[in-house]
Short mmCIF file of C-alpha atoms in Angstrom, two decimals:
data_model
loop_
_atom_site.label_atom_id
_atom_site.label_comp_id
_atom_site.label_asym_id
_atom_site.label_seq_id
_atom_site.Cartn_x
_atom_site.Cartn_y
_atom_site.Cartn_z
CA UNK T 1 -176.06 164.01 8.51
CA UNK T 2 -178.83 164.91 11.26
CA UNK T 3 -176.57 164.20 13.94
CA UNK T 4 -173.70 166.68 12.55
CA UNK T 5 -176.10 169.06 11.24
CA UNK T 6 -177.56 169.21 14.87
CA UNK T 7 -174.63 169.38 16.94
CA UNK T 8 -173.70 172.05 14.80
CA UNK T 9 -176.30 174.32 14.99
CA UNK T 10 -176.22 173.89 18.89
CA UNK T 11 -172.46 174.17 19.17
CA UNK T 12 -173.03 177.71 17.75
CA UNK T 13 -176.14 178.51 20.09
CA UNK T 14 -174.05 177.59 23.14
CA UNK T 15 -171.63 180.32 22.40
CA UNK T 16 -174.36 183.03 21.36
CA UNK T 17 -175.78 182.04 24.98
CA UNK T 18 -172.98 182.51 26.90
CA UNK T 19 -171.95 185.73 26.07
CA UNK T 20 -175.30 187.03 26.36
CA UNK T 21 -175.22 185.84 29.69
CA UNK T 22 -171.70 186.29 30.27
CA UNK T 23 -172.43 188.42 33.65
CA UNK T 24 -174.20 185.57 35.27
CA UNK T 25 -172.63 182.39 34.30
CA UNK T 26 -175.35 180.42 35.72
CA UNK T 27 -178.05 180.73 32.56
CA UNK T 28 -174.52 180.13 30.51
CA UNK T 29 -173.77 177.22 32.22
CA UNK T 30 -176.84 175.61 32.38
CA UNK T 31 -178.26 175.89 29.13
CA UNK T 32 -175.36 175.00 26.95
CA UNK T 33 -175.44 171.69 29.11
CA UNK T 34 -178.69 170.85 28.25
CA UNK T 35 -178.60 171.82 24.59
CA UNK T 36 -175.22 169.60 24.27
CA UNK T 37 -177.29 166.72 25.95
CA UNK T 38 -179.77 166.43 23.36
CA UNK T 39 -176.71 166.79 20.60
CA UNK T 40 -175.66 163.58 21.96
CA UNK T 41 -179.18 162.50 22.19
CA UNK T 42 -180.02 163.30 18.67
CA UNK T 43 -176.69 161.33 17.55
CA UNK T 44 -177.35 158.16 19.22
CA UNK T 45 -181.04 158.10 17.44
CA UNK T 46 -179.56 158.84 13.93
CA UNK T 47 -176.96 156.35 14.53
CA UNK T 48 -179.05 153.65 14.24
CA UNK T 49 -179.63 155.02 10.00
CA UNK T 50 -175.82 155.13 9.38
CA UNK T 51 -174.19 151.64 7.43
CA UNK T 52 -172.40 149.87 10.27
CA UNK T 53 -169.47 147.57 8.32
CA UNK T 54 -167.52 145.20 11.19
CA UNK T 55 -164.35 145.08 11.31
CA UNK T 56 -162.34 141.59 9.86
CA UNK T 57 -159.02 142.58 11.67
CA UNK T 58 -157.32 145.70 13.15
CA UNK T 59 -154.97 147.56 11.64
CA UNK T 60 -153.29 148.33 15.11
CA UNK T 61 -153.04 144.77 15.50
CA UNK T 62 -150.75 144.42 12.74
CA UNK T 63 -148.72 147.28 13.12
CA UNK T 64 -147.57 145.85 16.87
CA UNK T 65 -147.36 142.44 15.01
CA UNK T 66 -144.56 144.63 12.65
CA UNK T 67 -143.03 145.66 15.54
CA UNK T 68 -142.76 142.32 17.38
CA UNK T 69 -141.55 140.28 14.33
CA UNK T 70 -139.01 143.12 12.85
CA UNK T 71 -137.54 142.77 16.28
CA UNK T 72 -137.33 139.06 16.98
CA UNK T 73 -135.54 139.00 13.15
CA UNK T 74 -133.58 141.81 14.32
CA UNK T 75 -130.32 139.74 13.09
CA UNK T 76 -131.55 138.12 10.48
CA UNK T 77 -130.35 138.90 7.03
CA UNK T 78 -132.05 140.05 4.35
CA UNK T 79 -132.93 137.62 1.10
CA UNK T 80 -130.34 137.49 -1.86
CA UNK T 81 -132.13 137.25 -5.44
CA UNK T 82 -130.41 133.71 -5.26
CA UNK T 83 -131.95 132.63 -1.94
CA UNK T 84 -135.05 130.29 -2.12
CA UNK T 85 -136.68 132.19 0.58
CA UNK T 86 -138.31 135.88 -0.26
CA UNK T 87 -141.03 137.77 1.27
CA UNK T 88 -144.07 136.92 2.30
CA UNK T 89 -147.22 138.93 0.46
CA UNK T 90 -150.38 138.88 0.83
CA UNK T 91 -152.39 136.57 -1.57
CA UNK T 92 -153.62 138.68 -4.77
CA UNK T 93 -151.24 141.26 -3.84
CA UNK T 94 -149.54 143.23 -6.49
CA UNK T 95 -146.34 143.99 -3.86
CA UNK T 96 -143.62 141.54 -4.00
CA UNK T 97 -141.48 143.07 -1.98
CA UNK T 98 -141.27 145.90 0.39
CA UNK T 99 -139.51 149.38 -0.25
CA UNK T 100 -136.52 150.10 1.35
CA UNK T 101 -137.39 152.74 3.45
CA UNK T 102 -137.04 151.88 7.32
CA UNK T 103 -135.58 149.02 5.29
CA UNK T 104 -135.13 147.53 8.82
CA UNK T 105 -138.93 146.74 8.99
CA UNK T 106 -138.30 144.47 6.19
CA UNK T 107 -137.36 141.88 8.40
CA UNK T 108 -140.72 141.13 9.72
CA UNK T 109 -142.01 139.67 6.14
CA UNK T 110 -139.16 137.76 5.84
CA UNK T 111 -140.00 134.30 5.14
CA UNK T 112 -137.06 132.47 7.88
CA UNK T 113 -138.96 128.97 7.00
CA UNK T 114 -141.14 127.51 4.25
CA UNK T 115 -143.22 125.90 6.81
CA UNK T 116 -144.19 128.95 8.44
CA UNK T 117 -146.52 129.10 4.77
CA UNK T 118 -149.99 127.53 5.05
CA UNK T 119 -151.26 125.51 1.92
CA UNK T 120 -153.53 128.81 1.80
CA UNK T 121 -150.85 131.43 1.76
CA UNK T 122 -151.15 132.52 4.90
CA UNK T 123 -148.99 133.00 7.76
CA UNK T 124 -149.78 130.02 9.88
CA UNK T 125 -148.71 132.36 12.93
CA UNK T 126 -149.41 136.28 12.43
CA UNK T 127 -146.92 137.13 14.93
CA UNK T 128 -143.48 135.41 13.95
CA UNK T 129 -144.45 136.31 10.31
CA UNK T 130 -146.24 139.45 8.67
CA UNK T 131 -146.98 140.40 5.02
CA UNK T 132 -145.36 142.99 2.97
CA UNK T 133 -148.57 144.92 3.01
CA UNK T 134 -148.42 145.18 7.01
CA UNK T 135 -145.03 146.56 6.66
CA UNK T 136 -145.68 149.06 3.82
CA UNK T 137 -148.92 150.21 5.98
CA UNK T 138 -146.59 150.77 8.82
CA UNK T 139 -143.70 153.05 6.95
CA UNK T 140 -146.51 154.90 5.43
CA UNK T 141 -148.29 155.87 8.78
CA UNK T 142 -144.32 156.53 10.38
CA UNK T 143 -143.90 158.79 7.64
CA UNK T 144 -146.58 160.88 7.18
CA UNK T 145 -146.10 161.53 11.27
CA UNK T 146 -143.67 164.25 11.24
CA UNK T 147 -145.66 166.17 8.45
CA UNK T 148 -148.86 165.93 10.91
CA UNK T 149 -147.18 167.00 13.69
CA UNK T 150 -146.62 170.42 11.86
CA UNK T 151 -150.78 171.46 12.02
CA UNK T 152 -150.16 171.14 15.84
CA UNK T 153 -149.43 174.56 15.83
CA UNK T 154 -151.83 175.76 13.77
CA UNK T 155 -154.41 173.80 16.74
CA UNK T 156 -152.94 175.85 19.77
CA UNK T 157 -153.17 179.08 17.45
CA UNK T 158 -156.68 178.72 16.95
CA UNK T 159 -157.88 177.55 20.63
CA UNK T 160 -156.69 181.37 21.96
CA UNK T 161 -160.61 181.77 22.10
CA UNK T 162 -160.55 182.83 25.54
CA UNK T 163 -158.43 185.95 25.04
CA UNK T 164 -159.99 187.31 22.05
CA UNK T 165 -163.28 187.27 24.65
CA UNK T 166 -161.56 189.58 26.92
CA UNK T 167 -160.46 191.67 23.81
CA UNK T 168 -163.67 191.96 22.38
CA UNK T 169 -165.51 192.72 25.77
CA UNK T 170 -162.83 195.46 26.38
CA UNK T 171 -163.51 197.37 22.60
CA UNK T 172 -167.01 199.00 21.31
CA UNK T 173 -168.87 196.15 20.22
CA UNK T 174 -171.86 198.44 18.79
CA UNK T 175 -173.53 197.64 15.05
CA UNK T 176 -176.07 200.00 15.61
CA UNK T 177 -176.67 202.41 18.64
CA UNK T 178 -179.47 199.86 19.66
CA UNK T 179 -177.27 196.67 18.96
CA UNK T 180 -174.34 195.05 20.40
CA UNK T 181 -172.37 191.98 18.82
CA UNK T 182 -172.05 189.09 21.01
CA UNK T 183 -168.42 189.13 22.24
CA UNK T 184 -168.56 185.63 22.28
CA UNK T 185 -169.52 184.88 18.71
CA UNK T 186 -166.59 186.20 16.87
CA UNK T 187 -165.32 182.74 16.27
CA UNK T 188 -167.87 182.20 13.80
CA UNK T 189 -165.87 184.76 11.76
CA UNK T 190 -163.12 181.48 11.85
CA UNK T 191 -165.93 179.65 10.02
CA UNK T 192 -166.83 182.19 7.84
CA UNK T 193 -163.20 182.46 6.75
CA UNK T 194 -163.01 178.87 5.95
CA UNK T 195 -165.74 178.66 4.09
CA UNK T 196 -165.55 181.56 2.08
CA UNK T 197 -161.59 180.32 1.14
CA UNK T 198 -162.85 176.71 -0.14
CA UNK T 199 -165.45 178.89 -2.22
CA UNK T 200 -162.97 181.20 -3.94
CA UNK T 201 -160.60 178.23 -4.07
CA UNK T 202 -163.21 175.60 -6.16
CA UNK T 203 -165.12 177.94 -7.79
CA UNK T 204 -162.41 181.02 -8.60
CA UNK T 205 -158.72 180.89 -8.18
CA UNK T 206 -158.43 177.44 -9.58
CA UNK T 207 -160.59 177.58 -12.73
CA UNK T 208 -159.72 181.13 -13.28
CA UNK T 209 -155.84 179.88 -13.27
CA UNK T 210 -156.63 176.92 -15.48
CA UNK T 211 -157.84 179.21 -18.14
CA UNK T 212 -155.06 181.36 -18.08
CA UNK T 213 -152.55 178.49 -18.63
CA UNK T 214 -154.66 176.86 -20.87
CA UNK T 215 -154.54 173.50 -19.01
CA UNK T 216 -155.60 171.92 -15.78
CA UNK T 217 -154.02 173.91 -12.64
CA UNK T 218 -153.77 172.22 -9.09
CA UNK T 219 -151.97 173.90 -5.95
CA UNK T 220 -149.97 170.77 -4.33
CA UNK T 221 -151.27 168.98 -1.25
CA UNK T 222 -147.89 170.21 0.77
CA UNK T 223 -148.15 173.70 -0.93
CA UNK T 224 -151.57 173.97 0.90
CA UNK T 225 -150.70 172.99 3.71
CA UNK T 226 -147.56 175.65 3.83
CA UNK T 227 -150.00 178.54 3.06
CA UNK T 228 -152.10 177.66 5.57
CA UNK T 229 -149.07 177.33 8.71
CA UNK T 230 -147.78 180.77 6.88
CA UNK T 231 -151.80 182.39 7.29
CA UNK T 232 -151.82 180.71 10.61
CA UNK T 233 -148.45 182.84 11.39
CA UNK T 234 -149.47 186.05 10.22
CA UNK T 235 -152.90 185.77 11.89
CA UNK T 236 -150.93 185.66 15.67
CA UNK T 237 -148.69 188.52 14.22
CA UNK T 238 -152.30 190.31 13.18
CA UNK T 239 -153.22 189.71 16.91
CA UNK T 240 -150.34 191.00 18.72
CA UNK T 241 -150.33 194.15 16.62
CA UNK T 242 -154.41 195.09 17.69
CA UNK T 243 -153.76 194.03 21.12
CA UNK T 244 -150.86 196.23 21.38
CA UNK T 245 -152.61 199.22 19.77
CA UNK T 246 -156.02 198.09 22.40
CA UNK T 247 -154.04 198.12 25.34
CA UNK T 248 -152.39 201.32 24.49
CA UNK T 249 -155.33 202.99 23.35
CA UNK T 250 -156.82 201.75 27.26
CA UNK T 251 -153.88 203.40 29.13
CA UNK T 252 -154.18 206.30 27.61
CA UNK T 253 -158.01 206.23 28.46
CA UNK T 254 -156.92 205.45 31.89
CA UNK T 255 -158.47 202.05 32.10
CA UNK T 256 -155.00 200.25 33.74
CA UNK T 257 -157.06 199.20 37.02
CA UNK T 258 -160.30 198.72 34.87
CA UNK T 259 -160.69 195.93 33.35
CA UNK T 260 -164.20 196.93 32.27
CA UNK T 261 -164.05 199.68 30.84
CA UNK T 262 -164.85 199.93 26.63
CA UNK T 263 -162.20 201.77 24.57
CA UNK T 264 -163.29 203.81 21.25
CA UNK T 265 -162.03 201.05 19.07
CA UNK T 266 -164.46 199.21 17.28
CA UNK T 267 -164.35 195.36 17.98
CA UNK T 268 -164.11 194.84 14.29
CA UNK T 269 -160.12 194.99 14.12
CA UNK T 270 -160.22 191.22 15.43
CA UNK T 271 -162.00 190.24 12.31
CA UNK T 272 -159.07 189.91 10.24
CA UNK T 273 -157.59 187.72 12.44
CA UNK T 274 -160.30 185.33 12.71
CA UNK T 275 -160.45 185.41 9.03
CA UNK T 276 -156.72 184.33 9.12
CA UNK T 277 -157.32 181.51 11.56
CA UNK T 278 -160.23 180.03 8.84
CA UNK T 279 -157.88 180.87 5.97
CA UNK T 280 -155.24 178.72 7.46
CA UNK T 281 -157.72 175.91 8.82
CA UNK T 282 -159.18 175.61 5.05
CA UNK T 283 -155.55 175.34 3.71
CA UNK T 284 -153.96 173.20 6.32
CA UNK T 285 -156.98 170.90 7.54
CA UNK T 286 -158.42 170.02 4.04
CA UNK T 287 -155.13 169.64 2.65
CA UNK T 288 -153.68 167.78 5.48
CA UNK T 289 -156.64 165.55 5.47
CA UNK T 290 -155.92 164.91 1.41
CA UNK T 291 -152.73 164.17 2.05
CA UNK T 292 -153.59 161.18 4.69
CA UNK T 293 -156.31 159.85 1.83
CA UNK T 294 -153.53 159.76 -0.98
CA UNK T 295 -150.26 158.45 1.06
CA UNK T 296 -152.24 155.72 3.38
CA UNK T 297 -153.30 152.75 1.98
CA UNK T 298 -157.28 151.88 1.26
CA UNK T 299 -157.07 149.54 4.53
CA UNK T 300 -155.95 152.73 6.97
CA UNK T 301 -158.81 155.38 5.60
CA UNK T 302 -160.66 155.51 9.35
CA UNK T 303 -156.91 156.32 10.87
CA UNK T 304 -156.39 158.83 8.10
CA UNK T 305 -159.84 160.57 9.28
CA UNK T 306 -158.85 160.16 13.14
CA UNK T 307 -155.03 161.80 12.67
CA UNK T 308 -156.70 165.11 12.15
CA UNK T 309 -158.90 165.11 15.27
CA UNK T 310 -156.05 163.80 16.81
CA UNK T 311 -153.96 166.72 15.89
CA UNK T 312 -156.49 169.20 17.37
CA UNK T 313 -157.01 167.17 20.27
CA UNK T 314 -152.83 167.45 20.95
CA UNK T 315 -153.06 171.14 19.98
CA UNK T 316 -156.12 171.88 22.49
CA UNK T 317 -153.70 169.75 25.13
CA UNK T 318 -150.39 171.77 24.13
CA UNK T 319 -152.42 175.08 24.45
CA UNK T 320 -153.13 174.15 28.08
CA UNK T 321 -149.71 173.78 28.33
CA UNK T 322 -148.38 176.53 27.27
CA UNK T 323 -150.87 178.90 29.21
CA UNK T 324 -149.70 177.68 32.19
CA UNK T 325 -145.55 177.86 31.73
CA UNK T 326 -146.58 181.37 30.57
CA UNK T 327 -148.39 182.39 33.52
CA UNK T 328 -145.78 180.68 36.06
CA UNK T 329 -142.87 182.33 34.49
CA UNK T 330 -143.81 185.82 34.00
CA UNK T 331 -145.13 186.01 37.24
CA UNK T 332 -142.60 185.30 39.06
CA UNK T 333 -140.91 187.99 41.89
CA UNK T 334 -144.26 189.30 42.32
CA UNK T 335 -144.62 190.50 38.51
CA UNK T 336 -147.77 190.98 36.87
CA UNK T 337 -148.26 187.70 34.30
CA UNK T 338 -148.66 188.16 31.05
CA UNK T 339 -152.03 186.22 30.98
CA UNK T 340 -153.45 188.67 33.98
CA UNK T 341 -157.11 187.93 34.21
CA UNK T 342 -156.99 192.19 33.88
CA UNK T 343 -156.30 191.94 30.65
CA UNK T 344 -154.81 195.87 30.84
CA UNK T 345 -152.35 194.96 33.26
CA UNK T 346 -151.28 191.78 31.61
CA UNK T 347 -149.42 191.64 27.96
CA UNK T 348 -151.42 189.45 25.95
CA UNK T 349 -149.59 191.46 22.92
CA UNK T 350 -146.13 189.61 24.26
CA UNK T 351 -148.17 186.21 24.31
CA UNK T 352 -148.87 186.91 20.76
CA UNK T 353 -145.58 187.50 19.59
CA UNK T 354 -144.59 184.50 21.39
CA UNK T 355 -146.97 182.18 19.47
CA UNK T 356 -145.90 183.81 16.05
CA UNK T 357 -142.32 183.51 16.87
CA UNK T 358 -143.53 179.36 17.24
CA UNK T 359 -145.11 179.33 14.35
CA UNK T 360 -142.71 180.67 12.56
CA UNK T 361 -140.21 178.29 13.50
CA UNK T 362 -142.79 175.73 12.57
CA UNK T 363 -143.05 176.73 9.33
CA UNK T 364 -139.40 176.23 9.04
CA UNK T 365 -139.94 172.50 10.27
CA UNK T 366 -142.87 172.19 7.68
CA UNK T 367 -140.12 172.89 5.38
CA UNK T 368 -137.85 170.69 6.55
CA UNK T 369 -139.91 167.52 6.56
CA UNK T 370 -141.63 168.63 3.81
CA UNK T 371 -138.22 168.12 1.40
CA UNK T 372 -137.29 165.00 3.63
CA UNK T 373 -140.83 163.33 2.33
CA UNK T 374 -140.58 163.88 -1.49
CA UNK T 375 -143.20 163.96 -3.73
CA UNK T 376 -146.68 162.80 -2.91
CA UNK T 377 -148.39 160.06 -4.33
CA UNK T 378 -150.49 161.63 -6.47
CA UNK T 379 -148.28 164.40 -7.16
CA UNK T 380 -145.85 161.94 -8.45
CA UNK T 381 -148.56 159.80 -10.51
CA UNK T 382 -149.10 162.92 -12.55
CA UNK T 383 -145.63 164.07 -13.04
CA UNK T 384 -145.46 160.60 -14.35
CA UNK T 385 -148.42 160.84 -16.10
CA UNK T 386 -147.33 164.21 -17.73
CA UNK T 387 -143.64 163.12 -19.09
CA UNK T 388 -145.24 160.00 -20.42
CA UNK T 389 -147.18 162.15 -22.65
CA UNK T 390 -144.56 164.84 -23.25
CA UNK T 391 -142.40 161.58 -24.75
CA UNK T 392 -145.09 160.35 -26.60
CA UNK T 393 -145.65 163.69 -28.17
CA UNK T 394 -141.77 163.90 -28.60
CA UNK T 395 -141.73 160.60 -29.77
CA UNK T 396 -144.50 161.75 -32.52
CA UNK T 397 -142.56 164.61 -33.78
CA UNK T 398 -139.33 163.08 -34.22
CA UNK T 399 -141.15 160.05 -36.23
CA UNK T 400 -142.22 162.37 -38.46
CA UNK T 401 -139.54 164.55 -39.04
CA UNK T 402 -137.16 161.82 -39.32
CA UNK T 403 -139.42 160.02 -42.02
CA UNK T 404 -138.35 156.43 -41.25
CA UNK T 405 -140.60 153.79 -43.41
CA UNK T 406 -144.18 153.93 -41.23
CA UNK T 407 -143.81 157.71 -40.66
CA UNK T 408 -142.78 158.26 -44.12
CA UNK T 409 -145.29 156.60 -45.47
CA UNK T 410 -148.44 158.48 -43.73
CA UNK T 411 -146.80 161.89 -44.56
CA UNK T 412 -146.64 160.97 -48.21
CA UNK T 413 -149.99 160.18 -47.99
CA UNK T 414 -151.02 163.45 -46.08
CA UNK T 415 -149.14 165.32 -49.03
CA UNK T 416 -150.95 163.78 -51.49
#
């Protein structure tokens, strides 16, 4: 908790510094390296208070053993409810056999011999035989894949830091007549967003809307998630629109070969946006990392908690990516690029649009595998959960009005 609590507070400081320093980089560059170093430093000393449990075997491990095994039984046929042989499951385990999605997994828990079965229950070689559980940990990480690879997007739309800089450097930035806002600090309006969404969302919209209804009211995992890639949308469409309306409002100030000079538009029309980008980071993020907790096993909880820092990590790569086809493309013939480091010559507005018009498109795909997964495991447990009751109550009712010999018996009694 010291650790994160410390790299926090200097991960914000680092930005405050470098835009207050922003003319000479080397103060920006310096300090922020030294106040990162003792971040590290500070999380190497606390990590010696955090609960260290090793590791008895790698999940990893048995997903390549899945592989291996479902390929060497490649034509091998599948059990019939008269064949001796079955699956092999882990000892204890509730699973007998293995679901059959990616049915052609199954074959790597196929028991081909009897002697392949220690007098333990074990697999007396790991990788010519797996357990049902390896294989159901496997389809449940391959299938919650495509449904991560939708908050991608949302990771390139909210690493566009570097533009919103230039934005905010090129519009009034004054609070007060003595007092400037950092340019630089206007991602902490991203945080603020988030945080104020979770708020209204725990301590407003959701018990407000449970005592309207009168019962219990939960927004889906996958509904979440949607809002947030829809927020995540709008807040690039937000974006082009002010940039469009800044760089107009800079040609007509006659600021096309000045890329320093301050239009009269106060910096606070990129708020919104920022609040869009937290908005959609609180919706997606939380609910994407809810969504890994409920649909991967107990055994995969440390993958579940890596697949969202690997999602930003792709989306930071992807951004990259995309920056540079841009520039290439829309330079060419001796055209001004989009990305122009003057940012009144260039058409950030068009780069905008372009990143809505991919988000949109991912929002369709969200869509898509979002009605290819199904329900989610808890989502189902309750629907469960709720017709069970609905027939019991059903069940109740009809015993009563029918008056067969127990139910007519209690509601003579109740008369009398």
């Amino acid at each position: 908790y010291f650790a994160a609590t410390a790299t926090s507070i200097v991960i914000a400081f680092t930005g405050i510094v470098y835009v207050q320093d922003h003319a000479g980089w080397k103060v920006g560059f310096g300090v922020p390296t030294i106040l990162m170093f003792l971040s590290a430093l500070f999380f190497f000393l606390a990590s010696s208070l955090y609960v260290k449990q090793k590791a008895t075997i790698s999940v990893f491990t048995g997903f390549a053993q899945v592989i291996v095994v479902a390929y060497k039984n490649r034509k091998s046929s599948f059990p019939s409810q008269s064949s001796n042989l079955g699956y092999h499951q882990k000892k204890g385990s509730s699973l007998s056999q293995p679901t059959n999605k990616l049915r052609f997994l199954n074959k790597a828990c196929i028991i081909q011999n009897p002697q392949d079965i220690t007098p333990d229950g074990e697999a007396s070689n790991p990788w010519a035989l797996c357990t049902v559980e390896q294989v159901e940990a496997l389809k449940s990480l391959i299938r919650v894949m495509p449904l991560w690879s939708t908050s991608i997007m949302m990771s390139i739309n909210i690493s566009q830091g570097s533009f919103q800089l230039l934005q905010a450097k090129s519009m009034d930035r004054h609070i007060t007549s003595g007092f400037q806002y950092p340019a630089g600090s206007f991602g902490m309006f991203t945080i603020i967003g988030a945080v104020i969404w979770i708020g209204l969302y725990d301590r407003v919209i959701i018990p407000l809307a449970s005592k309207i209804r009168g019962k219990p009211v939960k927004i889906e995992i996958k509904t979440r998630m949607g809002l947030g890639l829809f927020c995540s949308f709008i807040a690039m469409a937000v974006s082009a629109i002010v940039e469009h309306v800044r760089r107009k409002e800079a040609l007509a100030s006659g600021y096309l070969n000045n890329p320093g000079g301050v239009v009269a538009m106060s910096v606070m029309w990129l708020v919104p946006q920022h609040f869009l980008n937290g908005m959609a980071e609180a919706l997606t993020s939380v609910g994407l990392t809810e969504f890994f907790f409920s649909e991967l096993p107990k055994s995969m909880l440390s993958v579940a908690s890596a697949l969202a820092g690997l999602g930003l990590a792709v989306g930071n790569l992807l951004a990259s990516f995309i920056l540079s086809t841009v520039d290439n493309l829309t330079k060419r013939g001796g055209k001004v690029s989009w990305l122009s480091n003057d940012i009144n010559k260039g058409h950030y507005e068009s780069y905008y649009w372009l990143l809505a018009i991919m988000s949109s498109i991912n929002l369709f795909y969200f869509i898509l595998c979002s009605w290819a997964y199904g329900p989610c495991s808890d989502e189902g447990f309750f629907k469960v959960r709720d017709e069970r009751e609905e027939d019991l109550k059903e069940e109740e009712l009809t015993t009563l009005g029918t008056g067969d010999k127990n139910g007519g018996e209690k509601f003579k009694e109740q008369e009398v």
